[in-house]
Structure formats: structure tokens, C-alpha cells
Short mmCIF file of C-alpha atoms (C1' of nucleotides) in Angstrom, two decimals:
data_model
loop_
_atom_site.label_atom_id
_atom_site.label_comp_id
_atom_site.label_asym_id
_atom_site.label_seq_id
_atom_site.Cartn_x
_atom_site.Cartn_y
_atom_site.Cartn_z
CA UNK A 1 63.61 29.21 6.71
CA UNK A 2 65.93 30.69 4.43
CA UNK A 3 66.64 33.61 6.38
CA UNK A 4 69.40 35.01 4.43
CA UNK A 5 67.81 34.01 1.36
CA UNK A 6 65.05 36.21 0.91
CA UNK A 7 65.17 37.80 -2.15
CA UNK A 8 63.63 39.03 -4.87
CA UNK A 9 64.48 39.97 -8.04
CA UNK A 10 67.16 41.65 -9.42
CA UNK A 11 66.46 45.10 -9.85
CA UNK A 12 69.45 45.86 -11.50
CA UNK A 13 68.71 47.43 -14.58
CA UNK A 14 71.12 45.68 -16.30
CA UNK A 15 73.07 42.91 -15.47
CA UNK A 16 70.52 40.58 -14.94
CA UNK A 17 67.60 39.81 -16.73
CA UNK A 18 65.16 37.40 -15.73
CA UNK A 19 63.84 34.72 -17.69
CA UNK A 20 60.28 34.82 -18.40
CA UNK A 21 58.10 33.55 -15.79
CA UNK A 22 57.64 30.27 -17.34
CA UNK A 23 61.25 29.74 -17.04
CA UNK A 24 60.95 29.70 -13.41
CA UNK A 25 58.12 27.45 -13.33
CA UNK A 26 58.23 23.91 -13.43
CA UNK A 27 56.20 22.95 -16.23
CA UNK A 28 54.54 20.49 -14.18
CA UNK A 29 54.29 22.47 -11.17
CA UNK A 30 52.88 25.76 -11.74
CA UNK A 31 53.52 26.92 -8.39
CA UNK A 32 57.09 26.21 -8.46
CA UNK A 33 58.94 29.25 -9.02
CA UNK A 34 62.25 27.95 -8.28
CA UNK A 35 64.62 28.43 -10.96
CA UNK A 36 65.75 25.27 -12.45
CA UNK A 37 69.25 24.37 -12.83
CA UNK A 38 69.21 24.32 -16.52
CA UNK A 39 67.75 27.74 -16.63
CA UNK A 40 70.45 28.86 -14.42
CA UNK A 41 73.06 27.30 -16.54
CA UNK A 42 71.62 28.97 -19.50
CA UNK A 43 71.65 32.15 -17.71
CA UNK A 44 75.26 31.88 -16.90
CA UNK A 45 76.01 30.93 -20.38
CA UNK A 46 74.48 34.03 -21.54
CA UNK A 47 76.58 36.26 -19.55
CA UNK A 48 79.97 37.04 -20.48
CA UNK A 49 80.93 37.61 -16.99
CA UNK A 50 80.85 33.97 -16.52
CA UNK A 51 82.61 32.90 -19.49
CA UNK A 52 85.52 31.90 -17.53
CA UNK A 53 83.35 29.74 -15.46
CA UNK A 54 81.13 28.21 -17.97
CA UNK A 55 80.90 28.69 -21.65
CA UNK A 56 79.54 27.27 -24.77
CA UNK A 57 81.73 24.82 -26.37
CA UNK A 58 82.53 25.44 -29.88
CA UNK A 59 81.60 22.89 -32.28
CA UNK A 60 78.60 21.32 -30.87
CA UNK A 61 75.32 22.91 -30.67
CA UNK A 62 74.33 23.44 -27.20
CA UNK A 63 77.40 22.01 -25.74
CA UNK A 64 78.96 23.80 -22.93
CA UNK A 65 81.87 23.40 -20.68
CA UNK A 66 82.03 24.09 -17.09
CA UNK A 67 85.38 25.55 -16.76
CA UNK A 68 85.20 26.14 -13.13
CA UNK A 69 82.97 23.60 -11.56
CA UNK A 70 83.40 24.90 -8.13
CA UNK A 71 82.48 28.30 -9.16
CA UNK A 72 79.44 27.22 -10.98
CA UNK A 73 78.42 25.22 -8.03
CA UNK A 74 78.97 28.14 -5.82
CA UNK A 75 76.88 30.34 -7.97
CA UNK A 76 74.17 27.81 -8.13
CA UNK A 77 74.31 27.31 -4.46
CA UNK A 78 74.00 30.93 -3.95
CA UNK A 79 71.09 31.17 -6.20
CA UNK A 80 69.38 28.43 -4.43
CA UNK A 81 70.63 29.45 -1.12
CA UNK A 82 72.43 26.27 -0.68
CA UNK A 83 75.80 27.22 0.50
CA UNK A 84 76.78 23.69 0.65
CA UNK A 85 76.35 23.18 -2.95
CA UNK A 86 79.27 21.77 -4.71
CA UNK A 87 79.98 20.37 -8.06
CA UNK A 88 79.29 16.90 -6.98
CA UNK A 89 75.79 17.78 -6.08
CA UNK A 90 75.27 20.04 -8.92
CA UNK A 91 76.43 17.44 -11.28
CA UNK A 92 74.03 15.00 -9.79
CA UNK A 93 71.30 17.36 -10.61
CA UNK A 94 72.63 17.65 -14.08
CA UNK A 95 72.64 13.95 -14.39
CA UNK A 96 69.03 13.87 -13.62
CA UNK A 97 68.59 15.81 -16.72
CA UNK A 98 69.87 12.97 -18.72
CA UNK A 99 66.77 11.05 -18.34
CA UNK A 100 64.73 14.06 -18.85
CA UNK A 101 66.62 14.63 -21.91
CA UNK A 102 67.31 18.11 -21.22
CA UNK A 103 70.94 17.50 -21.09
CA UNK A 104 73.41 14.85 -21.74
CA UNK A 105 77.01 14.39 -21.11
CA UNK A 106 79.61 14.77 -23.68
CA UNK A 107 81.67 11.81 -23.00
CA UNK A 108 85.28 12.19 -22.91
CA UNK A 109 85.15 15.82 -22.22
CA UNK A 110 85.46 16.82 -18.72
CA UNK A 111 82.77 18.97 -17.38
CA UNK A 112 81.20 19.15 -20.70
CA UNK A 113 77.53 18.73 -21.19
CA UNK A 114 75.21 19.39 -23.93
CA UNK A 115 71.75 20.72 -24.03
CA UNK A 116 69.17 18.92 -25.92
CA UNK A 117 67.57 21.95 -27.17
CA UNK A 118 65.03 19.91 -28.80
CA UNK A 119 63.48 19.75 -25.54
CA UNK A 120 63.98 23.20 -24.54
CA UNK A 121 61.57 25.27 -26.25
CA UNK A 122 61.71 28.67 -25.11
CA UNK A 123 59.06 30.74 -26.42
CA UNK A 124 60.64 33.85 -25.52
CA UNK A 125 63.68 33.36 -27.37
CA UNK A 126 62.09 33.37 -30.62
CA UNK A 127 61.64 36.92 -30.17
CA UNK A 128 65.09 37.44 -29.86
CA UNK A 129 66.53 38.88 -32.71
CA UNK A 130 70.04 38.85 -33.21
CA UNK A 131 71.73 41.71 -34.52
CA UNK A 132 70.92 42.41 -38.03
CA UNK A 133 74.28 41.51 -39.09
CA UNK A 134 73.61 38.20 -37.78
CA UNK A 135 76.35 38.42 -35.42
CA UNK A 136 76.20 35.87 -32.87
CA UNK A 137 77.19 36.70 -29.47
CA UNK A 138 80.15 34.99 -28.33
CA UNK A 139 78.57 33.54 -25.50
CA UNK A 140 76.44 31.86 -27.86
CA UNK A 141 76.75 28.27 -28.44
CA UNK A 142 77.78 27.09 -31.72
CA UNK A 143 74.52 27.02 -33.13
CA UNK A 144 73.48 27.76 -36.52
CA UNK A 145 72.83 31.29 -36.96
CA UNK A 146 69.80 30.40 -38.71
CA UNK A 147 68.18 29.83 -35.51
CA UNK A 148 68.78 33.26 -34.52
CA UNK A 149 67.13 34.41 -37.50
CA UNK A 150 63.88 32.99 -36.74
CA UNK A 151 61.60 35.48 -35.64
CA UNK A 152 58.65 34.06 -34.08
CA UNK A 153 55.68 35.80 -33.09
CA UNK A 154 55.06 35.89 -29.55
CA UNK A 155 53.26 33.07 -28.29
CA UNK A 156 50.08 33.48 -26.83
CA UNK A 157 49.49 32.93 -23.39
CA UNK A 158 48.72 29.49 -24.07
CA UNK A 159 51.39 27.12 -23.92
CA UNK A 160 53.02 26.13 -27.01
CA UNK A 161 52.35 22.71 -26.16
CA UNK A 162 48.82 23.20 -26.08
CA UNK A 163 48.82 25.27 -28.97
CA UNK A 164 50.32 22.76 -30.99
CA UNK A 165 47.43 20.64 -31.11
CA UNK A 166 45.46 21.52 -34.00
CA UNK A 167 47.24 20.42 -36.79
CA UNK A 168 48.39 17.11 -35.99
CA UNK A 169 48.44 15.59 -39.19
CA UNK A 170 45.33 13.97 -39.21
CA UNK A 171 45.37 12.85 -35.99
CA UNK A 172 42.78 13.44 -33.64
CA UNK A 173 42.68 16.82 -32.64
CA UNK A 174 42.16 17.08 -29.19
CA UNK A 175 42.68 20.47 -29.37
CA UNK A 176 40.44 21.87 -27.06
CA UNK A 177 40.37 25.23 -28.14
CA UNK A 178 41.69 26.57 -25.12
CA UNK A 179 40.62 29.92 -24.90
CA UNK A 180 43.76 31.31 -24.01
CA UNK A 181 43.34 33.97 -21.78
CA UNK A 182 45.54 36.45 -22.81
CA UNK A 183 46.07 38.65 -20.09
CA UNK A 184 46.69 35.81 -18.07
CA UNK A 185 50.08 35.73 -16.83
CA UNK A 186 50.31 32.23 -17.62
CA UNK A 187 48.73 31.07 -14.59
CA UNK A 188 46.76 28.55 -16.25
CA UNK A 189 48.14 25.38 -16.85
CA UNK A 190 45.88 23.27 -18.74
CA UNK A 191 47.43 20.02 -18.83
CA UNK A 192 47.28 17.97 -21.73
CA UNK A 193 45.50 14.94 -21.04
CA UNK A 194 46.96 12.04 -22.63
CA UNK A 195 48.70 13.46 -25.44
CA UNK A 196 51.67 13.33 -23.45
CA UNK A 197 52.65 10.25 -24.97
CA UNK A 198 56.08 10.67 -26.18
CA UNK A 199 55.37 8.93 -29.32
CA UNK A 200 53.56 11.79 -30.64
CA UNK A 201 55.83 14.30 -29.32
CA UNK A 202 57.47 15.03 -32.42
CA UNK A 203 54.26 15.65 -34.01
CA UNK A 204 53.33 17.97 -31.44
CA UNK A 205 56.45 19.69 -31.94
CA UNK A 206 55.78 20.03 -35.47
CA UNK A 207 52.48 21.30 -34.89
CA UNK A 208 53.76 23.59 -32.48
CA UNK A 209 56.05 25.03 -34.82
CA UNK A 210 53.52 25.07 -37.40
CA UNK A 211 51.26 27.07 -35.42
CA UNK A 212 53.82 29.41 -34.51
CA UNK A 213 54.84 29.81 -37.93
CA UNK A 214 51.50 30.11 -39.03
CA UNK A 215 51.13 32.96 -36.93
CA UNK A 216 54.07 34.55 -38.25
CA UNK A 217 53.32 33.65 -41.70
CA UNK A 218 49.83 34.39 -41.22
CA UNK A 219 48.63 31.09 -42.09
CA UNK A 220 46.45 28.67 -40.64
CA UNK A 221 45.82 28.40 -37.24
CA UNK A 222 43.39 28.54 -34.71
CA UNK A 223 42.80 31.01 -32.23
CA UNK A 224 45.78 32.96 -32.58
CA UNK A 225 44.85 36.14 -31.36
CA UNK A 226 47.98 37.82 -31.07
CA UNK A 227 49.29 39.59 -33.91
CA UNK A 228 52.62 38.76 -34.72
CA UNK A 229 54.14 41.25 -32.88
CA UNK A 230 57.03 40.52 -31.21
CA UNK A 231 57.46 41.35 -27.92
CA UNK A 232 56.53 40.17 -24.87
CA UNK A 233 53.72 42.00 -24.16
CA UNK A 234 52.83 39.93 -21.44
CA UNK A 235 54.27 42.05 -18.98
CA UNK A 236 52.36 42.16 -16.01
CA UNK A 237 51.40 45.48 -14.84
CA UNK A 238 53.40 46.60 -12.05
CA UNK A 239 56.33 44.64 -12.83
CA UNK A 240 58.92 45.64 -15.03
CA UNK A 241 58.28 48.45 -17.21
CA UNK A 242 60.21 47.19 -19.93
CA UNK A 243 57.96 45.15 -21.95
CA UNK A 244 60.30 45.02 -24.68
CA UNK A 245 62.42 42.46 -23.37
CA UNK A 246 61.71 38.95 -22.74
CA UNK A 247 63.65 39.46 -19.74
CA UNK A 248 62.61 41.38 -16.91
CA UNK A 249 65.11 43.88 -17.38
CA UNK A 250 65.73 45.03 -20.66
CA UNK A 251 69.15 44.56 -21.72
CA UNK A 252 68.62 46.85 -24.45
CA UNK A 253 70.35 49.99 -24.30
CA UNK A 254 67.60 51.84 -25.67
CA UNK A 255 64.29 50.44 -25.79
CA UNK A 256 64.39 51.02 -29.31
CA UNK A 257 64.32 47.83 -30.99
CA UNK A 258 62.16 45.21 -30.26
CA UNK A 259 64.18 42.57 -29.23
CA UNK A 260 67.59 42.73 -29.88
CA UNK A 261 68.08 40.95 -26.90
CA UNK A 262 71.01 39.15 -27.57
CA UNK A 263 70.51 35.87 -26.44
CA UNK A 264 72.23 32.87 -27.01
CA UNK A 265 71.22 31.29 -30.09
CA UNK A 266 71.07 28.19 -28.31
CA UNK A 267 68.02 29.38 -26.86
CA UNK A 268 66.63 30.26 -30.04
CA UNK A 269 67.26 26.88 -31.08
CA UNK A 270 64.05 26.29 -29.80
CA UNK A 271 62.44 26.27 -33.01
CA UNK A 272 63.82 23.05 -33.39
CA UNK A 273 60.87 21.34 -34.27
CA UNK A 274 60.61 23.54 -36.95
CA UNK A 275 62.50 21.58 -39.18
CA UNK A 276 59.96 19.15 -38.97
CA UNK A 277 57.13 21.01 -40.04
CA UNK A 278 55.72 19.05 -42.73
CA UNK A 279 52.99 21.35 -42.95
CA UNK A 280 52.83 22.32 -46.43
CA UNK A 281 51.85 25.76 -46.15
CA UNK A 282 53.76 26.53 -43.17
CA UNK A 283 57.07 27.53 -43.93
CA UNK A 284 58.96 28.38 -41.02
CA UNK A 285 60.69 31.05 -42.59
CA UNK A 286 58.09 32.65 -44.45
CA UNK A 287 57.50 35.59 -42.51
CA UNK A 288 60.79 36.24 -41.21
CA UNK A 289 61.63 39.48 -42.42
CA UNK A 290 64.25 40.12 -40.07
CA UNK A 291 66.83 37.79 -40.96
CA UNK A 292 68.74 36.57 -43.67
CA UNK A 293 69.30 33.00 -44.19
CA UNK A 294 72.28 31.15 -44.75
CA UNK A 295 71.25 28.14 -46.59
CA UNK A 296 74.01 26.11 -45.37
CA UNK A 297 73.51 26.85 -41.84
CA UNK A 298 69.93 26.42 -42.20
CA UNK A 299 70.33 23.18 -43.78
CA UNK A 300 72.61 21.96 -41.22
CA UNK A 301 70.43 23.19 -38.57
CA UNK A 302 67.34 21.75 -39.94
CA UNK A 303 68.89 18.52 -40.55
CA UNK A 304 70.15 18.09 -37.15
CA UNK A 305 67.06 19.29 -35.62
CA UNK A 306 64.97 17.09 -37.67
CA UNK A 307 66.92 14.12 -36.76
CA UNK A 308 66.78 15.01 -33.25
CA UNK A 309 63.18 15.48 -33.30
CA UNK A 310 62.75 12.17 -34.70
CA UNK A 311 64.93 10.51 -32.36
CA UNK A 312 64.03 12.17 -29.25
CA UNK A 313 61.02 11.60 -27.44
CA UNK A 314 60.13 15.00 -26.79
CA UNK A 315 58.19 15.53 -23.84
CA UNK A 316 55.49 17.96 -24.16
CA UNK A 317 56.07 18.94 -20.73
CA UNK A 318 59.21 20.39 -21.66
CA UNK A 319 57.57 22.95 -23.64
CA UNK A 320 57.00 25.82 -21.58
CA UNK A 321 53.66 27.10 -21.85
CA UNK A 322 53.91 30.31 -20.25
CA UNK A 323 54.05 33.58 -21.83
CA UNK A 324 56.84 35.72 -21.15
CA UNK A 325 56.69 37.84 -18.30
CA UNK A 326 58.70 39.11 -15.72
CA UNK A 327 58.79 36.86 -12.98
CA UNK A 328 59.64 37.44 -9.58
CA UNK A 329 62.83 35.99 -8.98
CA UNK A 330 63.25 33.74 -6.28
CA UNK A 331 66.08 33.53 -4.13
CA UNK A 332 67.99 36.21 -5.60
CA UNK A 333 69.98 37.77 -3.04
CA UNK A 334 71.33 41.07 -3.54
CA UNK A 335 74.56 39.69 -2.64
CA UNK A 336 76.39 42.78 -2.19
CA UNK A 337 74.03 44.13 0.23
CA UNK A 338 73.09 40.93 1.59
CA UNK A 339 74.20 40.08 4.93
CA UNK A 340 77.67 40.49 5.80
CA UNK A 341 77.68 36.88 6.10
CA UNK A 342 76.77 35.83 2.78
CA UNK A 343 76.64 32.37 3.74
CA UNK A 344 74.67 31.15 6.49
CA UNK A 345 75.04 27.93 8.02
CA UNK A 346 72.48 25.76 6.81
CA UNK A 347 70.97 23.59 9.28
CA UNK A 348 72.63 20.38 9.04
CA UNK A 349 70.96 18.37 6.55
CA UNK A 350 68.93 16.06 8.42
CA UNK A 351 69.21 13.54 5.86
CA UNK A 352 69.04 9.98 6.43
CA UNK A 353 72.68 9.83 6.94
CA UNK A 354 72.88 12.54 9.37
CA UNK A 355 69.93 11.39 11.07
CA UNK A 356 71.36 8.05 11.49
CA UNK A 357 74.50 9.43 12.73
CA UNK A 358 72.76 11.69 15.01
CA UNK A 359 70.69 9.01 16.30
CA UNK A 360 73.57 6.87 16.89
CA UNK A 361 75.24 9.62 18.61
CA UNK A 362 72.34 10.87 20.44
CA UNK A 363 68.82 10.14 20.06
CA UNK A 364 66.29 12.80 20.14
CA UNK A 365 65.95 14.53 16.98
CA UNK A 366 64.46 17.66 18.13
CA UNK A 367 62.42 18.99 15.38
CA UNK A 368 64.13 22.20 15.26
CA UNK A 369 67.36 22.84 16.77
CA UNK A 370 69.76 20.67 15.20
CA UNK A 371 72.45 20.11 17.63
CA UNK A 372 75.87 19.89 16.50
CA UNK A 373 75.69 18.68 13.07
CA UNK A 374 78.01 15.90 12.67
CA UNK A 375 79.30 17.02 9.49
CA UNK A 376 78.27 20.35 8.61
CA UNK A 377 80.20 21.68 5.92
CA UNK A 378 80.38 25.19 6.59
CA UNK A 379 81.11 27.13 3.70
CA UNK A 380 83.27 29.92 4.60
CA UNK A 381 81.52 32.98 3.83
CA UNK A 382 83.24 34.06 0.88
CA UNK A 383 84.98 37.21 1.32
CA UNK A 384 83.42 40.26 0.21
CA UNK A 385 84.19 38.92 -3.03
CA UNK A 386 80.65 38.63 -3.83
CA UNK A 387 80.53 37.21 -7.15
CA UNK A 388 78.80 39.07 -9.77
CA UNK A 389 75.88 36.93 -9.80
CA UNK A 390 73.89 39.67 -11.03
CA UNK A 391 75.33 42.62 -9.57
CA UNK A 392 73.62 45.55 -10.81
CA UNK A 393 76.79 47.22 -10.98
CA UNK A 394 79.45 45.87 -12.86
CA UNK A 395 81.74 46.84 -15.43
CA UNK A 396 84.77 46.32 -13.49
CA UNK A 397 85.19 43.03 -12.01
CA UNK A 398 85.06 41.29 -15.20
CA UNK A 399 87.87 43.18 -16.47
CA UNK A 400 89.96 40.24 -15.89
CA UNK A 401 88.44 38.55 -18.78
CA UNK A 402 89.79 39.33 -22.05
CA UNK A 403 86.38 40.11 -23.12
CA UNK A 404 86.85 43.58 -22.12
CA UNK A 405 83.42 44.86 -22.11
CA UNK A 406 84.49 47.99 -23.56
CA UNK A 407 81.18 48.66 -24.88
CA UNK A 408 78.34 49.35 -22.76
CA UNK A 409 78.81 46.73 -20.33
CA UNK A 410 76.21 44.27 -20.42
CA UNK A 411 74.56 46.48 -18.05
CA UNK A 412 71.66 46.87 -20.01
CA UNK A 413 73.49 46.11 -22.88
CA UNK A 414 73.05 43.05 -24.36
CA UNK A 415 74.55 40.56 -22.42
CA UNK A 416 76.15 39.68 -25.48
CA UNK A 417 77.02 43.07 -26.25
CA UNK A 418 80.25 42.02 -27.52
CA UNK A 419 79.78 39.79 -30.33
CA UNK A 420 83.30 39.11 -30.60
CA UNK A 421 83.31 36.08 -32.54
CA UNK A 422 80.85 34.06 -34.24
CA UNK A 423 80.34 31.22 -32.10
CA UNK A 424 80.74 28.63 -34.60
CA UNK A 425 83.93 29.96 -35.55
CA UNK A 426 87.14 29.58 -34.02
CA UNK A 427 86.85 31.51 -30.98
CA UNK A 428 87.26 28.98 -28.45
CA UNK A 429 87.70 30.41 -25.16
CA UNK A 430 91.18 30.10 -24.01
CA UNK A 431 90.63 27.77 -21.28
CA UNK A 432 88.19 25.60 -22.93
CA UNK A 433 89.96 25.73 -26.12
CA UNK A 434 93.08 24.75 -24.50
CA UNK A 435 91.59 21.65 -23.24
CA UNK A 436 90.02 20.79 -26.37
CA UNK A 437 92.29 21.28 -29.21
CA UNK A 438 90.30 19.50 -31.70
CA UNK A 439 87.59 21.81 -32.34
CA UNK A 440 84.19 20.58 -32.06
CA UNK A 441 82.70 17.38 -32.89
CA UNK A 442 83.36 15.43 -29.88
CA UNK A 443 86.65 14.50 -31.04
CA UNK A 444 86.72 12.57 -27.98
CA UNK A 445 86.44 9.62 -30.00
CA UNK A 446 82.89 9.18 -29.61
CA UNK A 447 81.75 10.94 -32.57
CA UNK A 448 83.29 10.69 -35.82
CA UNK A 449 83.52 13.84 -37.67
CA UNK A 450 80.12 13.92 -38.91
CA UNK A 451 77.46 16.33 -39.25
CA UNK A 452 76.89 17.41 -35.82
CA UNK A 453 73.24 17.17 -36.11
CA UNK A 454 72.92 13.91 -37.81
CA UNK A 455 75.52 12.38 -35.77
CA UNK A 456 74.13 13.62 -32.65
CA UNK A 457 70.76 12.48 -33.53
CA UNK A 458 71.98 9.14 -34.48
CA UNK A 459 73.82 8.90 -31.36
CA UNK A 460 70.87 9.82 -29.40
CA UNK A 461 68.89 7.32 -31.15
CA UNK A 462 71.31 4.72 -30.36
CA UNK A 463 71.28 5.65 -26.83
CA UNK A 464 67.66 5.50 -26.85
CA UNK A 465 67.59 2.13 -28.28
CA UNK A 466 70.08 0.94 -25.86
CA UNK A 467 68.39 2.47 -23.04
CA UNK A 468 67.34 -0.11 -20.66
CA UNK A 469 63.69 -0.49 -20.30
CA UNK A 470 63.91 0.68 -16.89
CA UNK A 471 65.23 3.94 -17.94
CA UNK A 472 62.65 4.26 -20.50
CA UNK A 473 60.02 3.80 -18.03
CA UNK A 474 61.66 6.13 -15.80
CA UNK A 475 61.85 8.50 -18.49
CA UNK A 476 58.21 8.66 -18.57
CA UNK A 477 58.84 11.89 -17.09
CA UNK A 478 59.41 10.54 -13.83
CA UNK A 479 56.25 11.48 -12.77
CA UNK A 480 54.19 8.81 -13.89
CA UNK A 481 54.20 6.24 -11.43
CA UNK A 482 53.71 3.68 -13.93
CA UNK A 483 56.37 1.61 -12.77
CA UNK A 484 54.60 -0.75 -10.71
CA UNK A 485 56.80 -3.61 -10.92
CA UNK A 486 60.14 -3.39 -9.47
CA UNK A 487 62.27 -2.60 -12.30
CA UNK A 488 65.34 -4.46 -12.59
CA UNK A 489 68.50 -2.80 -13.13
CA UNK A 490 70.71 -3.69 -15.86
CA UNK A 491 70.79 -7.15 -16.89
CA UNK A 492 72.60 -7.99 -13.84
CA UNK A 493 71.50 -7.19 -10.49
CA UNK A 494 68.10 -6.58 -9.47
CA UNK A 495 67.42 -4.38 -6.67
CA UNK A 496 64.19 -4.90 -5.15
CA UNK A 497 63.93 -1.68 -3.63
CA UNK A 498 60.72 -2.41 -2.04
CA UNK A 499 62.08 -5.40 -0.40
CA UNK A 500 64.94 -3.58 0.95
CA UNK A 501 63.13 -2.05 3.67
CA UNK A 502 60.48 0.26 4.44
CA UNK A 503 59.92 2.16 1.45
CA UNK A 504 59.43 5.60 2.54
CA UNK A 505 56.63 7.09 0.86
CA UNK A 506 57.14 9.70 -1.54
CA UNK A 507 60.60 8.66 -1.98
CA UNK A 508 61.93 7.22 -5.09
CA UNK A 509 60.20 5.80 -8.00
CA UNK A 510 60.03 2.50 -6.39
CA UNK A 511 58.22 3.88 -3.50
CA UNK A 512 55.99 5.76 -5.74
CA UNK A 513 55.28 2.68 -7.58
CA UNK A 514 54.52 0.88 -4.47
CA UNK A 515 52.26 3.54 -3.40
CA UNK A 516 50.83 3.72 -6.80
CA UNK A 517 49.01 6.69 -5.83
CA UNK A 518 47.23 8.80 -8.22
"C1'" DA B 1 85.20 12.46 -13.04
"C1'" DA B 2 81.11 10.48 -13.90
"C1'" DC B 3 77.16 7.62 -12.88
"C1'" DG B 4 73.03 6.61 -10.62
"C1'" DG B 5 70.32 4.72 -6.49
"C1'" DA B 6 68.06 6.06 -2.40
"C1'" DA B 7 66.28 9.10 0.72
"C1'" DA B 8 65.41 13.74 2.16
"C1'" DT B 9 63.80 18.33 1.44
"C1'" DA B 10 61.21 22.37 0.08
"C1'" DT C 1 58.59 17.94 -8.76
"C1'" DA C 2 63.18 19.21 -8.76
"C1'" DT C 3 66.60 19.07 -6.75
"C1'" DT C 4 69.84 18.22 -2.52
"C1'" DT C 5 72.50 15.17 -0.03
"C1'" DC C 6 75.14 10.90 0.42
"C1'" DC C 7 77.48 7.52 -1.30
"C1'" DG C 8 79.06 3.17 -3.57
"C1'" DT C 9 80.62 1.96 -8.35
"C1'" DT C 10 82.77 2.26 -12.46
#
DNA sequence: AACGGAAATA
DNA sequence: TATTTCCGTT
């Protein structure tokens, strides 16, 4: 179906790196290899080339600003082969993340969202080691450098989630000692049975961290077979040769180091839960030989993380459980060489609307040749302009940015090759900065100048508390069709979805509920 | 602009 | 399942 969208991965040796396989998988759906929007966003955030389009916002951890919504949408659309993508749609997708707690909106700031890194545990990142100097790439979010200092051992093939079992405080240990199959590319997806309950999430998190740490620190822990080596050794044979990078393509100039992959600290924030590790013997930082700590940062970091952990209902599912590997990209079109017509008309969305219209207009919905789509929005094939999605070649187009990749372009170079400014510092991108004079801290009047972490956490908590039951239910990882009773909306209106009409199966939650399948 | 429901899609 | 598409509200 997606003719022009075939694709594969980006061979470029440089510009693009792929996220580890797990990143392309839906935690819940193993088979899904489609990149997720948030991964994509992260990806863009990592690249300097896109700094003018989207960038980390200074001041808040994980907060980013979409400077050019249309562009981001375009890029996303390209990636997903959805030429009709636009910011409106993209933003809808982002909004879905609210309930998933992957993201939330920074109120008052246009096009500004914030990652809830608490939920984004990216095993691979831990490997990332920021430059010794502790320089944080500019494209890095204002995150405590401390995070970058963590050096976690590679996770095993088993998912962190799983792996976190053992030490729940005293709790039952369901830990089925999953024999993690190491060589496994992460195909297995042992689902946790019921532990999914959000209530224990934080514990899991803790455990998770604990285990990881343990590994690093060489402490307790179960079947940790992997030495603490760093590195994604999980490369699958035949894929990318560069096992040294969490990414498919090693951004490293020389494969020398292990992972200097400059990555945005945000990612490394992962260790979030860390802060929580009550485990006595497990000190997160014990084994980190590669970094230096900045007590203050650490403190700040830990504090915020801790709070967050407490206040968030972390969903285990959010924890990727796949080892790093090079994944096959999905719809990555080689742009440049792609068809002359970068954009293909997408068959008119035969959505309900269209259908209706069509029907009204005509009648027979031929299951194939969509007649004249009533409202096809044809996206003009962009000129040759092919954006540098991940153009293997680069080093020129971005010249417009002040970044001036004078160094080895990110080619293989670290995407963050140019650690221009410490993120947390005053280096607000021109555009963004311009809009937001008051540095960080949602000056937008929603957050008092407080500790970012604590505040944030508190805020989150509040939100949580205020969250209507419905949402909470929904938040049960939308997957659980637990909602059997028509949920009412806010205190006001009640929409009996079911009553509205024929609930199409498989449709929304309501339908699901109705169906109450599985 | 941002939100979120509903339905559709892959 | 994760968006994509539409769209009415706020």
C-alpha cells in the first residue's frame, strides 16, 4: 500500500542513527515496528539539524518546543508516509500521550510539551556516556547532567520491567526468573501478568533501577548474566556492524570509545527511578566510574525524579524491554533518491466523514479505487528540497543554523557533536528563547519558581488527583477494557456513547467496553 | 492553539 | 495498539 513508502533503514553512516529495536516496538505490540511519535520527536530533538524546528526548552527537564510545527508535522508525515500529516493531527497524537503520561503540555507556552521521562526508560541511553567533560550537547534538554553521568550496564535482553521484579521490597516476588535469552533480539515479550498495576509501578521502577545498579555495582541481583559492559552488544548479526552504538549507526567518529554517543540527556534521564532506590546496598552511583557528580545537580535531579516517581503512575509497559539492537527502520525513505514525487497522493481517507460524503455524493464505495476524493488534501510534493530527515549526506544544508557544524558534522559524529552550551545554561535557542524570555520554569504563570522537579511532581500529582475518574480509567493504559460502564464525562454531560448509535467494534473505548472482549 | 471524542486505519 | 483523520469546544 505504501508504494512510495518502502523503506528501510537509513544506511547513512552518519546522520541517522536508529533507535534500538525496542524503540520501534510498541511495548505492547511486539510486532509493531512503527516508530512512535515520541521516539521520533526524541530523534529530532537529538539532531541539531532540527533545532530550528524543534528543540529542548531550557529550564525544564524534558521540555521541548516545536518551533516549526508545520515542519515537524511534515517530517513526521514523511516518516510515517502520511503526506497529509499536519500539526493538527500530530498534536492530536501528542495529546494522546497525555493520558499515557509520556508527555504533557506546558500550558501557556505555545507548542511546548514536556516529556515525562519517568515513563520513558530507555535502556540504551544509559550506555550513553557523555563526554568526559560532562559537556552536555546542546540539543540536550535541560536535564541534570547527573543523568548523563550514569553509566548503566547494558540491560539484558530481558526487559527492564521484568527484570525489576526481584527486589520488590518485600513484596511478592513474582519474578519468574525469566531466563532471558540473551541472544535473543528481544523478540520475547513476556508480559507481566498482573503486576501491571500502576500502584506498584514505582516500586518496580525502583527495583528496576536497583537491578540495574546492582549490575553495575555488582551487587545483588538475579540472573544478570551480562557483565557490565557497556555496549550494546545485542547487535544482531548481519545488521549493523557497529555494535558500539546503541544506534544502528554509530555516530562515533571512531569506534573508539564505547559509547560516547552523545545523546540527549533527556534520554538518559531514564534512570529516573533511580532516585528511588531505597535499596540499601544499591547505590546508583556506585559503580559509575565514568562520571563525575555534581552534587547539586544530582540532588536536584534525584529530587525531582523521586517526586515524579511517586506521583506518577508509571506504567510498566512503558519500560521498554528490548535490548538494543539495530532495528530495521520502517518507513524510512531515502528521500533524496526516493521518487521524484516525494509525496504521493494518499488515497483519500475513507474515513467516516469521507465515506459519508462519498455516499451522499455517490454510493458505491468500491473497495479500492477511491473515486474523486472529496477533499483530498494533496500535499504538494515538496520541491527537491528534501528535508534532511536523515540524509546521509549533510553538512551543508544546515549551514543556515548558527550551529555551524564545523566539526565533523554529525555525520557520524555525535549528533551532538557540538556541545555548544550546556543545556541548562543560558543557551536558549534564538527562536525559542525569543518567545520565552523568562528562562525556564514555566514562567507562564503556572509554575511558581520552584524546584523544577518538585514543582513538576507536585503539579503532576495535582493533576492526577484532579483527573476525572474517567481519565484514570482510561489511563489504565487504554488497553484494558475495563471500562464497562459508560463513563461519564466531566461532571456535566454524559455521553452515552453506546447509546449514540451503533458502536463500531474495535472503535473507541466505549466500544471496547461494550464488546468487553478479552 | 489546545483539547478530546469518535471513528477509521494499518 | 498507536496513531490518523475529523471536528466541535473551549
